[in-house]
Structure formats: structure tokens, C-alpha cells
Coordinates of C-alpha atoms and ligand atoms in Angstrom, one line a residue:
X1 CA -39.3 -51.0 -184.9
X2 CA -38.2 -54.3 -185.7
X3 CA -34.6 -55.0 -187.6
X4 CA -34.7 -57.3 -190.8
X5 CA -33.0 -60.0 -190.3
X6 CA -29.5 -59.3 -191.6
X7 CA -29.4 -55.8 -189.7
X8 CA -30.8 -58.1 -186.2
X9 CA -28.2 -61.3 -186.8
X10 CA -25.9 -57.5 -187.1
X11 CA -27.2 -56.1 -184.1
X12 CA -25.9 -59.8 -182.3
X13 CA -22.5 -60.2 -183.4
X14 CA -22.0 -56.7 -182.1
X15 CA -23.8 -57.1 -178.3
X16 CA -21.8 -60.1 -178.0
X17 CA -18.8 -58.6 -178.7
X18 CA -16.0 -58.8 -176.3
X19 CA -14.3 -55.6 -175.1
X20 CA -11.2 -54.8 -172.2
X21 CA -14.0 -52.8 -170.1
X22 CA -16.9 -54.3 -170.3
X23 CA -17.8 -59.0 -171.4
X24 CA -20.5 -59.7 -173.3
X25 CA -23.2 -61.0 -170.8
X26 CA -23.7 -63.8 -168.8
X27 CA -25.0 -65.0 -165.0
X28 CA -21.5 -64.4 -164.1
X29 CA -20.8 -67.0 -161.9
X30 CA -20.8 -71.4 -162.1
X31 CA -24.6 -71.8 -161.1
X32 CA -22.9 -76.0 -161.0
X33 CA -26.4 -77.1 -159.3
X34 CA -28.3 -76.7 -162.2
X35 CA -25.2 -77.4 -164.9
X36 CA -26.9 -79.0 -168.0
X37 CA -26.3 -82.3 -169.3
X38 CA -23.6 -82.8 -171.7
X39 CA -25.8 -85.6 -172.8
X40 CA -29.1 -85.9 -174.6
X41 CA -30.9 -89.9 -174.1
X42 CA -34.5 -90.2 -176.3
X43 CA -35.8 -92.3 -173.0
X44 CA -37.5 -95.2 -174.3
X45 CA -36.3 -95.7 -177.5
X46 CA -35.3 -98.9 -179.2
X47 CA -31.1 -99.0 -178.2
X48 CA -28.3 -100.4 -181.1
X49 CA -25.2 -100.9 -179.4
X50 CA -22.2 -100.3 -181.3
X51 CA -19.5 -101.9 -181.5
X52 CA -15.5 -100.3 -181.3
X53 CA -13.1 -99.9 -183.5
X54 CA -11.4 -102.8 -182.5
X55 CA -8.2 -101.2 -184.9
X56 CA -8.3 -97.9 -187.0
X57 CA -8.6 -97.6 -191.2
X58 CA -4.9 -97.9 -192.0
X59 CA -3.0 -94.8 -193.1
X60 CA -0.7 -92.1 -191.7
X61 CA -1.4 -88.8 -191.0
X62 CA -1.8 -87.5 -194.8
X63 CA -4.7 -89.8 -195.3
X64 CA -7.1 -87.3 -193.4
X65 CA -6.5 -85.6 -196.4
X66 CA -5.8 -87.7 -199.5
X67 CA -9.0 -87.9 -201.6
X68 CA -9.9 -91.0 -203.0
X69 CA -8.8 -93.8 -200.9
X70 CA -10.1 -97.3 -201.5
X71 CA -13.9 -97.2 -199.9
X72 CA -15.0 -98.9 -197.4
X73 CA -18.7 -100.9 -197.8
X74 CA -21.6 -99.6 -195.2
X75 CA -21.5 -101.6 -192.7
X76 CA -23.4 -101.4 -189.0
X77 CA -19.8 -101.5 -187.8
X78 CA -18.5 -98.6 -190.4
X79 CA -20.9 -96.3 -189.9
X80 CA -19.9 -97.4 -185.5
X81 CA -16.4 -95.7 -186.7
X82 CA -17.0 -93.0 -188.8
X83 CA -19.0 -92.2 -185.0
X84 CA -16.2 -93.0 -182.8
X85 CA -13.2 -90.7 -184.5
X86 CA -15.4 -88.2 -185.0
X87 CA -18.1 -87.6 -182.5
X88 CA -17.2 -90.2 -179.5
X89 CA -14.9 -90.1 -177.0
X90 CA -11.6 -89.3 -175.9
X91 CA -10.6 -90.2 -172.8
X92 CA -12.3 -89.2 -168.8
X93 CA -10.0 -87.3 -166.4
X94 CA -10.1 -87.0 -162.9
X95 CA -9.1 -84.6 -160.3
X96 CA -9.0 -84.4 -157.0
X97 CA -12.9 -86.5 -157.1
X98 CA -14.1 -85.4 -159.4
X99 CA -14.1 -87.1 -163.2
X100 CA -14.8 -85.4 -166.8
X101 CA -15.1 -86.8 -170.1
X102 CA -13.3 -85.4 -172.4
X103 CA -14.5 -85.5 -176.7
X104 CA -12.4 -86.9 -180.3
X105 CA -13.7 -82.7 -180.8
X106 CA -13.0 -80.1 -178.1
X107 CA -15.5 -78.1 -176.9
X108 CA -15.8 -74.6 -175.3
X109 CA -16.2 -74.4 -171.4
X110 CA -16.1 -78.8 -172.8
X111 CA -20.2 -78.2 -172.4
X112 CA -20.7 -79.8 -175.7
X113 CA -23.9 -78.1 -177.7
X114 CA -23.6 -81.3 -180.7
X115 CA -26.2 -83.7 -181.2
X116 CA -25.7 -85.8 -183.4
X117 CA -28.7 -88.1 -185.7
X118 CA -28.4 -90.4 -188.7
X119 CA -30.2 -92.0 -191.3
X120 CA -29.8 -95.1 -191.8
X121 CA -30.3 -97.5 -194.7
X122 CA -31.5 -101.0 -194.5
X123 CA -28.3 -102.8 -193.1
X124 CA -28.0 -106.6 -191.3
X125 CA -27.9 -105.2 -187.5
X126 CA -29.8 -101.8 -188.0
X127 CA -33.2 -101.9 -190.4
X128 CA -33.8 -98.8 -191.7
X129 CA -34.7 -95.7 -189.1
X130 CA -33.2 -92.2 -187.4
X131 CA -31.3 -92.6 -185.1
X132 CA -29.7 -90.6 -182.6
X133 CA -26.3 -91.1 -180.9
X134 CA -24.8 -91.7 -178.1
X135 CA -21.6 -90.7 -176.9
X136 CA -22.0 -91.5 -173.8
X137 CA -23.6 -95.2 -174.0
X138 CA -21.5 -95.5 -177.7
X139 CA -24.3 -96.5 -179.2
X140 CA -27.6 -95.6 -181.6
X141 CA -31.6 -94.6 -180.1
X142 CA -33.7 -95.8 -183.7
X143 CA -36.2 -92.8 -182.8
X144 CA -38.4 -93.7 -186.1
X145 CA -38.3 -96.1 -188.5
X146 CA -38.9 -95.5 -192.3
X147 CA -40.2 -98.6 -195.0
X148 CA -36.2 -99.1 -196.7
X149 CA -37.4 -98.3 -200.3
X150 CA -37.7 -94.3 -199.1
X151 CA -34.2 -94.9 -199.9
X152 CA -34.4 -96.4 -202.8
X153 CA -36.0 -92.9 -203.8
X154 CA -33.0 -91.2 -201.9
X155 CA -29.6 -93.5 -203.3
X156 CA -31.8 -92.5 -207.3
X157 CA -31.4 -89.4 -206.7
X158 CA -27.9 -88.6 -205.8
X159 CA -26.5 -91.0 -207.9
X160 CA -25.1 -92.8 -205.2
X161 CA -25.6 -95.3 -201.6
X162 CA -24.3 -93.7 -198.1
X163 CA -26.8 -92.7 -195.2
X164 CA -27.6 -89.1 -193.8
X165 CA -25.9 -87.5 -190.8
X166 CA -27.5 -84.4 -189.1
X167 CA -26.2 -82.1 -186.6
X168 CA -28.1 -80.0 -184.0
X169 CA -27.5 -77.5 -181.6
X170 CA -28.8 -77.4 -178.1
X171 CA -28.2 -73.7 -176.9
X172 CA -29.0 -74.2 -173.3
X173 CA -25.9 -75.6 -172.7
X174 CA -23.4 -73.6 -173.8
X175 CA -25.4 -70.3 -172.7
X176 CA -25.8 -72.0 -169.0
X177 CA -22.0 -70.6 -169.0
X178 CA -21.3 -67.9 -171.3
X179 CA -24.9 -66.3 -171.8
X180 CA -25.2 -64.2 -174.5
X181 CA -22.3 -64.9 -176.2
X182 CA -23.1 -69.3 -176.8
X183 CA -24.4 -68.8 -179.1
X184 CA -21.3 -68.1 -181.6
X185 CA -19.7 -71.0 -179.6
X186 CA -22.5 -73.8 -181.0
X187 CA -21.9 -72.8 -184.1
X188 CA -18.3 -73.1 -183.3
X189 CA -18.6 -76.6 -181.8
X190 CA -20.6 -77.3 -185.2
X191 CA -17.6 -77.0 -187.4
X192 CA -16.1 -79.1 -185.7
X193 CA -17.4 -81.4 -185.2
X194 CA -18.6 -81.3 -189.0
X195 CA -14.8 -81.5 -190.1
X196 CA -14.4 -84.3 -187.5
X197 CA -17.1 -86.2 -189.3
X198 CA -15.3 -85.2 -192.6
X199 CA -11.9 -86.6 -191.7
X200 CA -13.4 -89.6 -189.5
X201 CA -15.6 -90.6 -193.0
X202 CA -12.4 -89.9 -195.6
X203 CA -10.1 -92.3 -193.7
X204 CA -12.9 -95.0 -194.5
X205 CA -12.5 -93.4 -197.8
X206 CA -15.8 -91.8 -198.1
X207 CA -17.1 -88.0 -198.7
X208 CA -18.8 -85.5 -197.2
X209 CA -21.4 -83.3 -199.0
X210 CA -23.5 -80.0 -196.8
X211 CA -26.9 -79.7 -198.7
X212 CA -26.5 -76.5 -198.0
X213 CA -29.5 -75.9 -200.2
X214 CA -32.5 -77.8 -197.7
X215 CA -34.5 -74.8 -195.3
X216 CA -33.3 -76.1 -191.0
X217 CA -37.2 -76.3 -191.6
X218 CA -36.9 -79.2 -193.6
X219 CA -33.8 -80.2 -191.3
X220 CA -35.8 -80.6 -188.3
X221 CA -38.1 -82.2 -190.4
X222 CA -36.0 -84.8 -191.7
X223 CA -34.2 -85.3 -188.1
X224 CA -38.2 -85.4 -186.1
X225 CA -37.3 -82.3 -183.9
X226 CA -40.4 -80.4 -184.9
X227 CA -42.4 -84.0 -183.8
X228 CA -40.5 -83.6 -180.8
X229 CA -41.5 -83.0 -176.9
X230 CA -38.5 -81.0 -175.9
X231 CA -38.6 -80.3 -172.2
X232 CA -38.6 -76.0 -172.3
X233 CA -34.9 -74.9 -173.7
X234 CA -33.9 -78.0 -173.7
X235 CA -35.0 -77.9 -177.2
X236 CA -32.4 -79.3 -179.7
X237 CA -32.0 -76.9 -183.3
X238 CA -31.1 -77.9 -186.7
X239 CA -27.8 -77.5 -187.5
X240 CA -27.1 -79.4 -191.2
X241 CA -27.4 -82.9 -193.1
X242 CA -24.9 -84.1 -194.8
X243 CA -24.6 -87.3 -197.3
X244 CA -21.9 -89.7 -196.1
X245 CA -21.4 -91.1 -199.6
X246 CA -19.2 -93.3 -201.8
X247 CA -18.6 -90.7 -203.9
X248 CA -20.5 -91.1 -208.0
X249 CA -22.5 -88.8 -210.0
X250 CA -21.0 -85.3 -210.0
X251 CA -21.6 -83.0 -208.7
X252 CA -24.0 -84.5 -205.5
X253 CA -27.0 -82.3 -205.6
X254 CA -27.6 -81.1 -202.2
X255 CA -31.1 -81.2 -201.4
X256 CA -33.4 -84.4 -201.1
X257 CA -36.0 -84.6 -203.0
X258 CA -39.8 -83.4 -201.2
X259 CA -41.5 -86.5 -201.1
X260 CA -39.1 -88.0 -198.7
X261 CA -39.0 -84.7 -196.6
X262 CA -42.5 -85.0 -196.6
X263 CA -43.2 -88.8 -195.6
X264 CA -41.0 -87.6 -192.5
X265 CA -43.1 -85.0 -191.6
X266 CA -45.9 -88.2 -191.4
X267 CA -43.3 -90.6 -189.2
X268 CA -43.9 -90.9 -185.5
X269 CA -41.4 -90.2 -183.7
X270 CA -40.1 -92.6 -180.8
X271 CA -38.5 -91.9 -177.4
X272 CA -39.0 -89.0 -174.4
X273 CA -35.8 -86.4 -174.5
X274 CA -34.2 -85.9 -171.3
X275 CA -34.3 -83.5 -169.2
X276 CA -31.0 -81.3 -168.5
X277 CA -30.5 -79.2 -166.0
X278 CA -33.3 -78.6 -163.1
X279 CA -33.7 -74.2 -164.2
X280 CA -33.5 -72.5 -167.0
X281 CA -32.4 -68.8 -167.3
X282 CA -33.4 -68.1 -171.1
X283 CA -31.2 -65.7 -172.9
X284 CA -33.9 -64.3 -174.9
X285 CA -30.8 -62.9 -177.2
X286 CA -29.8 -66.6 -178.3
X287 CA -33.4 -67.4 -179.5
X288 CA -33.8 -64.7 -181.3
X289 CA -30.1 -65.1 -183.0
X290 CA -31.2 -68.5 -184.0
X291 CA -34.3 -66.9 -185.5
X292 CA -33.3 -64.0 -187.5
X293 CA -30.3 -66.5 -188.9
X294 CA -32.6 -69.4 -190.0
X295 CA -32.0 -70.6 -193.1
X296 CA -34.8 -71.1 -195.9
X297 CA -34.1 -73.4 -199.3
X298 CA -31.7 -71.7 -201.0
X299 CA -30.0 -73.3 -204.6
X300 CA -27.6 -75.3 -204.5
X301 CA -24.3 -73.9 -205.4
X302 CA -21.8 -76.6 -206.0
X303 CA -18.3 -75.2 -205.9
X304 CA -15.3 -76.7 -207.2
X305 CA -11.6 -75.2 -205.7
X306 CA -7.7 -75.8 -207.7
X307 CA -6.8 -78.0 -205.9
X308 CA -2.8 -77.2 -205.6
X309 CA 0.3 -79.4 -203.8
X310 CA -0.2 -79.7 -200.6
X311 CA 3.1 -78.9 -197.8
X312 CA 3.7 -83.0 -197.1
X313 CA 7.6 -82.9 -196.8
X314 CA 6.8 -83.2 -193.2
X315 CA 4.2 -86.0 -192.2
X316 CA 4.1 -86.9 -189.0
X317 CA 5.0 -90.6 -188.3
X318 CA 1.6 -90.8 -185.8
X319 CA -1.2 -92.8 -188.1
X320 CA -4.5 -91.1 -188.9
X321 CA -5.6 -92.5 -186.0
X322 CA -3.3 -91.6 -183.0
X323 CA -4.2 -88.1 -184.0
X324 CA -7.9 -88.1 -184.1
X325 CA -7.6 -90.3 -180.7
X326 CA -4.8 -88.0 -179.2
X327 CA -6.3 -84.2 -179.7
X328 CA -5.9 -82.6 -176.9
X329 CA -6.6 -78.7 -176.1
X330 CA -3.4 -76.8 -173.9
X331 CA -3.6 -74.7 -170.9
X332 CA -0.4 -74.7 -171.1
X333 CA 2.8 -73.8 -173.5
X334 CA 6.1 -74.3 -172.6
X335 CA 7.7 -70.3 -173.2
X336 CA 11.3 -72.0 -174.8
X337 CA 9.9 -74.6 -177.5
X338 CA 9.0 -73.3 -181.3
X339 CA 8.2 -75.2 -183.7
X340 CA 10.0 -75.3 -187.0
X341 CA 9.3 -73.3 -189.7
X342 CA 8.4 -75.8 -193.0
X343 CA 6.1 -77.2 -190.3
X344 CA 4.3 -74.1 -189.4
X345 CA 3.8 -73.6 -193.2
X346 CA 2.2 -77.0 -193.5
X347 CA -0.1 -76.6 -191.2
X348 CA -1.3 -73.0 -193.0
X349 CA -1.2 -75.3 -195.7
X350 CA -3.6 -77.4 -194.4
X351 CA -6.7 -75.1 -194.4
X352 CA -6.6 -73.9 -197.6
X353 CA -9.3 -74.9 -199.8
X354 CA -8.5 -77.8 -202.3
X355 CA -11.1 -79.7 -204.5
X356 CA -12.2 -83.4 -203.4
X357 CA -9.6 -83.1 -199.7
X358 CA -11.0 -83.0 -196.6
X359 CA -12.3 -80.8 -194.9
X360 CA -13.2 -78.5 -197.1
X361 CA -14.3 -80.5 -199.2
X362 CA -17.8 -80.3 -197.6
X363 CA -19.6 -78.0 -199.6
X364 CA -20.3 -74.9 -197.0
X365 CA -19.3 -72.9 -200.4
X366 CA -17.1 -70.2 -201.3
X367 CA -14.2 -69.7 -198.4
X368 CA -14.8 -66.2 -196.7
X369 CA -12.2 -67.0 -193.0
X370 CA -8.5 -65.4 -193.2
X371 CA -5.4 -66.1 -190.7
X372 CA -4.0 -63.1 -188.6
X373 CA -0.9 -64.7 -187.6
X374 CA 1.2 -63.6 -184.4
X375 CA 3.9 -66.0 -184.6
X376 CA 5.7 -66.0 -181.9
X377 CA 8.7 -68.2 -182.2
X378 CA 9.3 -70.6 -185.7
X379 CA 12.1 -71.5 -185.6
X380 CA 13.6 -69.3 -189.4
X381 CA 11.3 -67.2 -189.7
X382 CA 11.0 -63.6 -187.7
X383 CA 8.3 -63.0 -184.7
X384 CA 6.0 -60.6 -185.8
X385 CA 2.1 -60.0 -187.5
X386 CA 1.1 -62.0 -190.6
X387 CA -1.6 -62.6 -192.3
X388 CA -2.5 -65.7 -193.7
X389 CA -5.3 -65.4 -197.0
X390 CA -6.6 -69.0 -198.0
X391 CA -9.0 -67.0 -200.7
X392 CA -7.2 -64.6 -203.5
X393 CA -10.1 -63.1 -203.7
X394 CA -10.8 -60.7 -200.8
X395 CA -6.6 -60.1 -200.4
X396 CA -6.7 -56.3 -202.5
X397 CA -9.7 -55.4 -201.2
X398 CA -8.5 -56.5 -197.2
X399 CA -4.3 -54.8 -198.4
X400 CA -6.7 -51.6 -199.4
X401 CA -8.2 -51.6 -195.7
X402 CA -5.4 -52.1 -193.3
X403 CA -2.8 -50.8 -191.9
X404 CA -0.6 -48.8 -195.3
X405 CA 2.4 -49.0 -193.1
X406 CA 1.7 -52.9 -193.2
X407 CA 5.2 -54.3 -196.0
X408 CA 3.3 -57.5 -196.8
X409 CA 6.5 -58.8 -198.2
X410 CA 5.4 -62.4 -199.5
X411 CA 6.7 -65.5 -197.4
X412 CA 7.5 -68.2 -199.8
X413 CA 6.9 -68.1 -203.9
X414 CA 3.6 -69.2 -204.5
X415 CA 2.2 -69.0 -200.7
X416 CA -0.3 -66.5 -199.7
X417 CA 1.7 -65.7 -196.5
X418 CA 3.1 -62.5 -195.9
X419 CA 4.3 -60.8 -193.5
X420 CA 3.1 -57.9 -191.7
X421 CA 5.3 -55.8 -189.2
X422 CA 8.2 -58.3 -188.0
X423 CA 8.1 -57.5 -184.0
X424 CA 7.5 -58.7 -180.9
X425 CA 3.9 -59.7 -180.4
X426 CA 3.1 -62.0 -177.2
X427 CA 1.6 -59.5 -175.1
X428 CA -0.1 -58.1 -177.6
X429 CA -1.7 -61.6 -179.0
X430 CA -2.4 -62.2 -174.9
X431 CA -4.0 -59.0 -174.7
X432 CA -6.1 -59.2 -177.6
X433 CA -7.4 -63.0 -176.8
X434 CA -8.4 -61.9 -173.1
X435 CA -5.3 -61.6 -171.3
X436 CA -5.0 -65.7 -171.9
X437 CA -1.5 -66.2 -171.8
X438 CA -2.1 -69.2 -173.5
X439 CA -2.3 -66.8 -176.8
X440 CA 1.3 -65.2 -176.0
X441 CA 3.0 -67.8 -174.7
X442 CA 3.0 -71.2 -177.6
X443 CA 5.3 -70.9 -181.4
X444 CA 2.2 -68.6 -182.5
X445 CA -1.7 -67.7 -182.2
X446 CA -4.4 -66.3 -185.0
X447 CA -7.4 -64.3 -185.5
X448 CA -10.4 -65.8 -187.6
X449 CA -10.7 -62.7 -189.9
X450 CA -14.0 -63.2 -191.5
X451 CA -15.3 -61.8 -194.6
X452 CA -18.3 -60.0 -193.1
X453 CA -20.7 -57.4 -192.9
X454 CA -22.0 -57.9 -197.2
X455 CA -22.3 -61.3 -196.5
X456 CA -25.0 -62.2 -194.2
X457 CA -26.4 -59.0 -194.9
X458 CA -27.0 -60.5 -198.3
X459 CA -27.9 -63.9 -196.9
X460 CA -28.0 -63.4 -192.4
X461 CA -28.1 -66.9 -192.7
X462 CA -24.8 -67.2 -193.6
X463 CA -23.8 -65.7 -190.2
X464 CA -23.8 -68.9 -188.8
X465 CA -21.6 -70.7 -191.5
X466 CA -19.1 -68.3 -190.7
X467 CA -18.5 -69.5 -187.7
X468 CA -18.6 -73.1 -189.1
X469 CA -15.4 -72.1 -191.3
X470 CA -14.1 -70.9 -188.7
X471 CA -14.6 -74.1 -186.6
X472 CA -13.6 -76.2 -189.3
X473 CA -10.3 -74.4 -189.4
X474 CA -10.0 -74.9 -185.8
X475 CA -10.4 -78.6 -185.7
X476 CA -7.9 -78.6 -188.8
X477 CA -5.1 -76.6 -186.3
X478 CA -5.8 -79.4 -183.3
X479 CA -5.4 -82.3 -185.2
X480 CA -2.4 -80.7 -187.6
X481 CA -0.5 -78.9 -184.2
X482 CA -0.9 -83.0 -183.0
X483 CA 0.7 -84.7 -185.9
X484 CA 3.7 -81.9 -185.4
X485 CA 4.4 -83.0 -181.9
X486 CA 2.7 -79.9 -181.1
X487 CA -0.8 -79.1 -179.0
X488 CA -3.4 -76.6 -179.7
X489 CA -6.9 -75.0 -178.2
X490 CA -9.3 -72.6 -179.9
X491 CA -10.2 -69.9 -178.1
X492 CA -13.4 -68.1 -177.8
X493 CA -12.4 -65.5 -175.5
X494 CA -10.8 -62.3 -177.4
X495 CA -12.1 -58.0 -177.5
X496 CA -13.3 -58.5 -181.2
X497 CA -12.7 -54.9 -181.6
X498 CA -8.9 -55.0 -180.5
X499 CA -7.8 -57.7 -183.2
X500 CA -9.9 -54.9 -186.1
X501 CA -7.5 -51.9 -184.0
X502 CA -4.3 -54.4 -184.7
X503 CA -5.5 -53.7 -188.7
X504 CA -6.6 -50.6 -188.3
X505 CA -10.1 -52.0 -189.5
X506 CA -13.4 -49.9 -188.4
X507 CA -16.5 -50.9 -190.0
X508 CA -17.8 -54.8 -190.6
X509 CA -16.4 -55.8 -193.9
X510 CA -13.9 -58.2 -192.3
X511 CA -14.6 -59.8 -188.1
X512 CA -12.4 -61.6 -186.3
X513 CA -14.2 -64.7 -185.5
X514 CA -12.9 -67.3 -183.3
X515 CA -9.0 -67.7 -182.5
X516 CA -6.3 -69.9 -181.8
X517 CA -2.7 -71.5 -180.0
X518 CA -0.1 -73.6 -180.9
X519 CA 2.7 -74.7 -178.9
X520 CA 4.6 -77.1 -176.7
X521 CA 2.3 -78.2 -173.9
X522 CA 3.0 -78.3 -170.2
X523 CA 1.0 -80.4 -169.2
X524 CA -0.9 -80.6 -165.8
X525 CA 0.6 -83.8 -163.5
X526 CA -2.6 -83.5 -161.2
X527 CA -5.1 -84.7 -163.9
X528 CA -5.3 -88.4 -164.1
X529 CA -6.3 -90.3 -167.4
X530 CA -8.7 -92.8 -168.2
X531 CA -9.7 -94.5 -171.1
X532 CA -12.5 -93.1 -173.8
X533 CA -15.3 -96.0 -172.4
X534 CA -13.3 -97.5 -169.5
X535 CA -17.4 -97.5 -168.1
X536 CA -18.3 -100.1 -171.1
X537 CA -16.1 -102.3 -169.9
X538 CA -18.6 -105.1 -169.6
X539 CA -20.4 -105.0 -172.6
Ligands
FMN1 C1 -15.0 -72.4 -180.2 C2 -14.2 -72.4 -178.6 C3 -13.8 -71.6 -177.9 C4 -12.8 -72.1 -176.8 N1 -12.5 -71.1 -176.0 C5 -11.3 -71.5 -175.1 C6 -10.5 -69.8 -174.1 O1 -11.2 -69.2 -174.4 N2 -9.5 -70.6 -173.3 C7 -9.1 -71.7 -172.6 O2 -8.5 -71.8 -172.3 N3 -9.8 -72.5 -174.3 C8 -11.2 -72.7 -174.4 N4 -11.5 -74.0 -175.4 C9 -11.3 -75.1 -175.3 C10 -12.3 -75.7 -174.4 O3 -12.3 -74.8 -172.8 C11 -11.7 -76.9 -175.0 O4 -11.7 -77.5 -175.9 C12 -12.4 -78.2 -173.3 O5 -12.0 -78.1 -172.4 C13 -12.8 -79.5 -173.6 O6 -11.3 -80.0 -174.0 P1 -10.4 -81.0 -175.0 O7 -9.8 -79.7 -176.1 O8 -9.2 -81.3 -174.5 O9 -11.3 -82.1 -175.3 C14 -12.2 -73.3 -176.1 C15 -12.4 -74.6 -177.4 C16 -13.8 -74.3 -178.4 C17 -13.6 -75.3 -178.7

């Protein structure tokens, strides 16, 4: 008997849980000869080389969040700057004869399943067209042209100038290593990428609005995915389209005019996608999960949040650009060092959705994730288990469902952080994160607890959105950790139900979707670091 899409995707979730005695299925070893290429190329597509930023856009730490910054003109150089600071390379690392690139965004296993496409209007240096971004070359590959006047329909529809950015996922890049849990990781990465784009846009004084009313079919039509012959299992799957814009008509319609989508369906798309590896393992469950959570067209639901005062007393002395560029994942922490309480509170505060404030104003809908925090070493705060609410709607329910003995003691007046139970949770935190020491040896770590079952049952595509939201929260923590002289690491490997048991949650009303840890990093002295674009120094 076949499941409904909702039951099917919930079953995917259940089946891909890690348990202490049983991990989700994967190939179980690293098939290095067959590792997928992390860089997609459309061979034969005309190339537009992009300039690199001579100087980052001005602005300190809080420029990442400031609404209404001066709006930069829509030029190719500024679009290139946006890409460089979001989806570009951040460094190369070398060790013992091998070398690998890192990017502005993190990615599970550094496998980078997310690709970026742009729909640009006519501008000096580039014709109106649909482009794929190559982070390795810092270049655009022109996949298709379209008549410039078509864009004027879009401008009239949106009520403002701008361009479209689209994200896609290549599941095989992640499933090569992680097997059936990889669909989750691809979606975490989409969230990281979306937040990275939103932050970079903010530095140029631009906003970003996800066109969440569109169906996946419309997204793949616009990006030409339906008119491209991909090598089997190397396909790009549509994630989202968003408008990067200067503001204007409020709210921005979260869809596209039908004639625009229809026009792209007749367009010729150039370029032959490269094959990413020699052979594939077909994790059918992943293709099925994608199908079950495919998005239909839905009504737009513009949502406004409050904009409570941001905790800013502790702003970093680093520039926003420097914070973005130095983001890295910690691999080891100095156990003896903690972080001050004001820094901790300021980091949490940045994860609250605020109207017009990056990144959670991107239009994904009502926030559904909260933080279950293991405080290990925050100066001025007793170690213990804490809960941070990102949406008051869920608080009464979580309190009712969670262990009755929890204290729910507010930490600061008017701030939605509560002490549940004091104590040393270092061991517990490491255990629930697949015994990873970094979850117990830093200043704090956390699980992101999503309101889950009812959301996914109502609209199965929101399974992906919940993971996107978790990736966005992760991106905020990565940048906030850097801003405060610490470092973070996203943690996709955790024992799902062991986390739920800590709260005594026994059904799927709330589920932990992603973990994160923050502390003072210990560097690995064996690694050499090279600049991000040293390989293009002659260009
Ligand atoms: C969704 C996701 C899950 C991750 N899971 C883990 C993890 O379980 N353990 C870990 O040590 N690092 C984890 N990482 C960190 C990646 O290994 C890291 O991002 C990647 O190696 C690239 O390095 P960079 O972040 O320094 O650029 C994760 C990152 C992401 C985005």
C-alpha cells in the first residue's frame, strides 16, 4: 500500500534517524576513487568572468543585520561581490600532498551539494540571461538568453528592480558519503546558502525575498533544469528562487508572472553538465524523499514579525566582510575557555526573527525552530540545560510536553531563554551528538527543536523548509561565533531520539533537526592555508 506524501516523508525522517546502536544506512566506507566533483560546469556555455572585490562593502559586525542600509547600484561588479561573499571560495587548505577548497558556506563533509543560478537583467558587461555560478572560476556560465523586455514584466510585477537567485541541490554529492541521511544534509546546506546570500545582500543594501508561492516545477522551468540532459544521478534538484531587490512595493509578491515562467519553458539552454563521478550508488530513498516533499504552487503568505531591540552592546570590532570571510568550522576546542554571558545572549538574540532584518526576513514563513542548549562554560551563567524560544506560539505546548520537573526559570527579563535544569551536560551533549567531543568541550552546544509533525502532515514540502530554517540558524551561529572571537561547527550527526528523550518527548510533535557547537578553537598546525583565488592569480 502506498503512503500519502506526508506519511512517506515522515517515514523517511524516521528511517534516517541515527541511534546509538544503529546509524542510518550509508555505504560504510569512503570510496575515494568515486568522490563526486564538488564543482558543476556547463561545458560549452559562454563564460562571463567576474571581478573580485577590491574592498568589501563598508560596515561593521552589525551591518549584517541593519535594515535600510544605503542601496548599491545593480551592476555586474556588485552582483559579483554578492556571490563572492556568499557562495564563493574562502580558502584552500593543504596537508600532506592534498589540497581542498573551502567556501563561505559550510557543508556536511565539505561536499557542497548546493549550486547557484542567477536570472539577470541586461546590465553593462552582461546580457539578460540565465547564468550558473562557478565558484571555482568566480565566473558565470550563460545558459540562456532571454529578451530584455521580458524582465520589464517582472519589474512591473515586483514593483522594484532586482534579479533572481536560484539554489539547486545535487543529492549524489552528499549521498556518496552519507547514504540515506544525505537528503537532510542537502537541505541544511540550502539553509546555510540562503542565509549567506541574505547577509551578503544586506551589505549591498539589498533585500532578499524567497518566491515561496512558486511550485518546484516553476523553479526548475526557470532555471532550465527540465531542459538539460544531466548524467544519471547528477541532476540538480530545484530548491528555491528568490528575488534580490532594493525594496519597494511591500510586500513583494512571492511568485512570478505566469508568462515569464512560460517563456523560460521555450528557451534553449546551452552547456553540457559535467559528469561528477565515474559511478553512482542509487540511494532510491533520497529520490523518493525529494518526490514526496516536492512543492506545489501555494498561496503567498506574507508574514510580518515584531522588531524587538537587538542586543548590540557587545558588537565585534571586525568588519562584516571579515566575519564572513573568516568563517570556519572548529575541529577541536580549548576546554578551559568559556565565553562571557553578554556574548552568549547576543548570539542567541541574532537567531530571533525580526521584521526587515537578515536573515529571517527572507520569507520562508512562520519560524518553527527553537534551541535546546547545553551550557558548558558561559561566564556568569550556571551550566545546565536551557531552552530558547524563537516563537512564543509553541512555548506553552513545549512546556506541557516536556519533563514536569524542569524549572523553566527565566534568565533575563523579557528574553525567551529559560533554565530547565542546572548541571554538567558535557558528556550528555557529546553523547547525543554521536559521541563527538566537540559538542561537549566548547562553551555551549545545542539541538534545534522544530515544531514538526503537524507542519509536515499539513504540507509535506515544509519538511525541507524546516531544515532550511535550521541551516539559517546555523549560519547565524557560525558568523556570531567568529564575531565574538570564538568558532562554531554545525553538527548533522546526532542521535535523534536520544535528544528527544532528554525532554521526554515521545511523539513527532517536536523533533531535533540539527545541532551546533561553539567554543574557542584549537587550530590544527599541520594544515597550510592558501588564499581563496590564488589559482586565478593570472586572471
Ligand atoms: C549540515 C552540516 C552538518 C555538519 N556535521 C558535522 C558533524 O557532525 N561533525 C563535524 O565535525 N562537522 C560537521 N560539519 C562541518 C563540516 O565538516 C564543515 O563545514 C566542512 O568540513 C567545511 O569546512 P568549513 O566549515 O571550515 O568551511 C557539518 C556542517 C554542516 C553544514
